[in-house]
Tab-separated table of C-alpha atoms in Angstrom:
chain	number	residue	atom	x	y	z
W	22	MET	CA	-6.181	46.347	5.137
W	23	THR	CA	-3.423	49.064	5.886
W	24	GLU	CA	-0.068	49.149	4.862
W	25	LYS	CA	1.920	47.981	7.531
W	26	GLU	CA	-0.956	44.977	8.453
W	27	ARG	CA	0.273	43.508	4.813
W	28	LYS	CA	3.832	43.676	6.121
W	29	THR	CA	2.698	42.026	8.265
W	30	VAL	CA	1.197	39.617	6.830
W	31	GLU	CA	3.835	39.247	4.398
W	32	SER	CA	6.581	39.013	6.238
W	33	ASP	CA	4.676	36.093	8.389
W	34	GLN	CA	4.213	34.316	5.537
W	35	ARG	CA	8.125	34.872	4.480
W	36	VAL	CA	8.331	33.454	7.777
W	37	ASP	CA	6.555	30.548	7.081
W	38	THR	CA	8.560	29.707	3.389
W	39	ASP	CA	11.942	30.266	5.280
W	40	ARG	CA	11.445	27.191	8.041
W	41	ILE	CA	14.006	24.459	7.530
W	42	PHE	CA	13.097	22.351	10.987
W	43	THR	CA	9.916	21.901	10.820
W	44	LEU	CA	8.170	18.582	10.743
W	45	PRO	CA	7.355	18.174	7.103
W	46	ASN	CA	10.750	18.810	6.343
W	47	VAL	CA	12.024	16.103	9.358
W	48	LEU	CA	10.214	13.450	7.806
W	49	SER	CA	11.440	13.936	4.423
W	50	ILE	CA	14.781	13.902	5.789
W	51	PHE	CA	13.935	10.668	7.202
W	52	ARG	CA	12.324	9.140	3.782
W	53	LEU	CA	16.136	10.322	2.782
W	54	LEU	CA	17.877	8.015	5.696
W	55	LEU	CA	15.626	4.881	4.831
W	56	ILE	CA	17.012	4.786	1.508
W	57	PRO	CA	20.499	2.425	2.045
W	58	LEU	CA	18.529	0.723	4.942
W	59	ILE	CA	15.511	-0.627	2.181
W	60	ILE	CA	19.104	-1.618	0.577
W	61	TYR	CA	20.669	-3.389	3.081
W	62	PHE	CA	17.844	-4.985	3.346
W	63	TYR	CA	16.915	-6.272	0.181
W	64	GLU	CA	20.230	-6.704	-1.345
W	65	THR	CA	20.786	-9.290	2.163
W	66	TYR	CA	17.958	-11.082	1.266
W	67	HIS	CA	15.578	-9.700	4.353
W	68	TYR	CA	12.677	-8.679	2.088
W	69	VAL	CA	10.075	-7.839	4.219
W	70	TRP	CA	11.718	-5.733	6.673
W	71	ALA	CA	13.247	-3.944	2.776
W	72	PHE	CA	8.983	-3.956	1.440
W	73	GLY	CA	8.222	-2.881	5.442
W	74	THR	CA	10.822	-0.297	5.419
W	75	LEU	CA	9.362	0.723	1.683
W	76	VAL	CA	5.976	1.130	3.069
W	77	LEU	CA	7.495	3.502	6.138
W	78	SER	CA	8.696	5.650	3.040
W	79	GLY	CA	5.904	5.530	1.121
W	80	ALA	CA	3.689	6.589	4.164
W	81	THR	CA	5.732	8.930	4.889
W	82	ASP	CA	5.638	10.706	1.919
W	83	VAL	CA	1.844	11.005	2.433
W	84	VAL	CA	1.597	12.286	5.629
W	85	ASP	CA	4.374	15.159	5.535
W	86	GLY	CA	2.526	16.435	3.012
W	87	TRP	CA	-0.470	16.724	4.889
W	88	ILE	CA	0.613	17.919	7.422
W	89	ALA	CA	2.557	20.874	5.554
W	90	ARG	CA	-1.207	21.632	4.103
W	91	THR	CA	-3.129	21.508	7.110
W	92	PHE	CA	-0.667	23.331	9.991
W	93	HIS	CA	0.398	25.969	7.335
W	94	LEU	CA	3.742	23.998	7.184
W	95	VAL	CA	4.638	24.325	3.183
W	96	SER	CA	8.163	25.989	3.366
W	97	ASP	CA	10.748	26.490	0.348
W	98	PHE	CA	12.708	24.066	1.627
W	99	GLY	CA	10.628	21.554	1.911
W	100	LYS	CA	9.137	21.991	-2.044
W	101	ALA	CA	12.506	21.183	-2.664
W	102	ILE	CA	13.678	18.173	-0.309
W	103	ASP	CA	10.654	16.446	-0.727
W	104	PRO	CA	10.362	15.745	-4.522
W	105	ILE	CA	14.619	14.692	-4.331
W	106	ALA	CA	13.344	12.568	-1.385
W	107	ASP	CA	11.164	10.979	-3.529
W	108	LYS	CA	12.678	10.586	-6.058
W	109	LEU	CA	15.993	9.331	-5.068
W	110	THR	CA	14.150	6.645	-3.248
W	111	GLN	CA	12.303	5.409	-6.478
W	112	ILE	CA	15.537	5.457	-8.859
W	113	ALA	CA	17.511	3.903	-5.977
W	114	ILE	CA	15.630	0.953	-5.582
W	115	LEU	CA	14.257	0.352	-8.822
W	116	LEU	CA	17.814	0.220	-9.792
W	117	CYS	CA	17.920	-2.903	-7.052
W	118	LEU	CA	14.299	-4.651	-8.400
W	119	MET	CA	14.670	-4.263	-12.296
W	120	PRO	CA	16.711	-7.380	-14.010
W	121	MET	CA	19.709	-6.377	-16.039
W	122	GLN	CA	17.909	-6.330	-18.891
W	123	TYR	CA	14.753	-3.548	-18.442
W	124	TRP	CA	17.641	-1.164	-17.267
W	125	TRP	CA	17.048	1.098	-19.069
W	126	VAL	CA	13.429	1.688	-17.482
W	127	VAL	CA	15.953	2.955	-15.031
W	128	GLY	CA	17.785	5.421	-17.428
W	129	VAL	CA	14.669	6.959	-18.767
W	130	VAL	CA	13.700	7.766	-15.483
W	131	VAL	CA	17.014	9.068	-14.762
W	132	PHE	CA	16.994	11.371	-17.896
W	133	LYS	CA	13.995	12.878	-16.930
W	134	GLU	CA	14.735	13.911	-12.852
W	135	VAL	CA	18.543	15.346	-14.260
W	136	THR	CA	16.558	17.454	-17.020
W	137	ILE	CA	13.561	18.823	-15.101
W	138	GLY	CA	15.274	18.822	-12.330
W	139	LEU	CA	18.061	21.293	-14.448
W	140	LEU	CA	14.555	23.081	-15.532
W	141	THR	CA	13.842	23.563	-12.238
W	142	LEU	CA	16.572	25.378	-10.433
W	143	THR	CA	17.105	27.492	-13.466
W	144	ALA	CA	13.053	28.796	-13.163
W	145	ILE	CA	13.725	28.912	-9.147
W	146	ARG	CA	17.200	30.509	-9.839
W	147	ARG	CA	15.548	33.225	-12.293
W	148	THR	CA	11.993	34.363	-10.722
W	149	ARG	CA	13.243	33.221	-6.895
W	150	ARG	CA	10.441	30.918	-6.402
W	151	VAL	CA	10.155	26.795	-5.634
W	152	TYR	CA	7.371	25.531	-7.490
W	153	SER	CA	5.699	22.183	-6.279
W	154	ALA	CA	4.790	18.847	-7.857
W	155	GLY	CA	1.846	18.085	-10.225
W	156	TRP	CA	-0.616	16.091	-10.739
W	157	TYR	CA	1.110	14.264	-13.255
W	158	GLY	CA	4.350	14.163	-11.363
W	159	LYS	CA	2.268	12.798	-8.184
W	160	LEU	CA	0.934	9.881	-10.986
W	161	CYS	CA	3.989	8.804	-11.737
W	162	THR	CA	5.493	9.049	-7.975
W	163	VAL	CA	2.180	6.244	-7.836
W	164	LEU	CA	2.669	4.356	-10.148
W	165	ILE	CA	6.510	3.821	-9.659
W	166	TYR	CA	5.632	3.044	-5.153
W	167	LEU	CA	3.479	-0.311	-6.494
W	168	SER	CA	5.576	-1.156	-9.238
W	169	MET	CA	8.122	-1.297	-6.203
W	170	PHE	CA	6.116	-2.654	-3.793
W	171	VAL	CA	4.729	-5.459	-6.580
W	172	LEU	CA	8.083	-6.273	-7.405
W	173	MET	CA	9.868	-6.674	-3.842
W	174	LEU	CA	7.293	-9.085	-3.008
W	175	TRP	CA	6.867	-11.236	-5.933
W	176	ARG	CA	10.454	-12.416	-5.855
W	177	ASN	CA	9.967	-14.199	-9.633
W	178	PRO	CA	7.700	-11.883	-11.634
W	179	ASN	CA	6.454	-13.519	-14.907
W	180	PRO	CA	8.551	-11.540	-17.417
W	181	THR	CA	5.059	-10.652	-19.283
W	182	PHE	CA	4.202	-8.383	-16.470
W	183	VAL	CA	7.388	-7.232	-15.902
W	184	LEU	CA	8.078	-5.631	-19.821
W	185	VAL	CA	3.857	-4.693	-18.871
W	186	ASP	CA	4.706	-2.634	-15.836
W	187	CYS	CA	8.043	-1.353	-17.415
W	188	ILE	CA	5.816	0.330	-20.462
W	189	ALA	CA	3.771	1.922	-18.544
W	190	ILE	CA	6.244	3.180	-15.574
W	191	CYS	CA	7.951	4.856	-19.214
W	192	CYS	CA	4.426	6.218	-20.170
W	193	ALA	CA	4.164	8.340	-17.006
W	194	VAL	CA	6.951	8.934	-17.060
W	195	THR	CA	6.773	10.595	-20.250
W	196	LEU	CA	3.599	12.323	-19.401
W	197	SER	CA	5.149	13.904	-16.724
W	198	PHE	CA	8.387	14.460	-18.721
W	199	CYS	CA	5.856	16.566	-21.146
W	200	LYS	CA	4.112	17.969	-18.842
W	201	TYR	CA	6.898	19.195	-16.207
W	202	PHE	CA	8.425	20.657	-19.774
W	203	HIS	CA	5.899	22.826	-21.006
W	204	TYR	CA	5.361	24.456	-17.149
W	205	PHE	CA	8.963	25.085	-16.326
W	206	MET	CA	9.638	26.480	-20.556
W	207	GLY	CA	5.920	28.623	-20.317
W	208	ILE	CA	7.531	30.344	-16.740
W	209	LEU	CA	11.542	30.847	-17.993
W	210	ARG	CA	9.850	32.555	-21.410
W	211	GLU	CA	7.189	34.158	-19.243
W	212	ASN	CA	10.399	35.250	-17.160
W	213	ARG	CA	12.478	36.786	-20.519
W	214	ARG	CA	9.372	38.175	-22.025
W	215	GLN	CA	8.823	40.558	-18.171
W	216	LYS	CA	12.823	42.043	-18.099
W	217	ASP	CA	12.457	42.747	-21.848
W	218	SER	CA	10.113	44.690	-20.868
W	219	GLU	CA	11.194	46.055	-17.751
W	220	LYS	CA	14.575	47.061	-20.521
W	221	ALA	CA	11.922	48.464	-22.723
């Protein structure tokens, strides 16, 4: 590959990653718009509609990732907006579903998302790169969505089931937190070493 061809490829890649108005990104924004609709349906006792809208939100989450990878529409904006839409949906719906005595679960989720979010922003600012979700984050998301589906349809769940479900969510969130924390701290340490070596 000649130098001119290499620069052309790099330019095309930058254009792809800088794109905002792609179908996957539109679907992520659509998921954000579904959040108040789900809450409205749930709070007005239209549980079937709330469940259907939540399923639609989960389906678009799967579809937008598949479209982005299959048709090479992965973008930096998409890598940022997709997890934001996921986390806001999870937190908002869990606040609606969890009985008062189990709201500590939401607190655990919020603590994890805020802490990892700050680490992610720090890593992006220092390395100028946007990072995708790991398998542990995806596993945590799947478990939380399954919990929301069950709790939304099961109007009077067994207290033991709710407790076990809360413990399972906290375990998944803790695993995800530890893996992400180790991952981003490694990135920040490596970035610091590179800058120190450049100064030397």
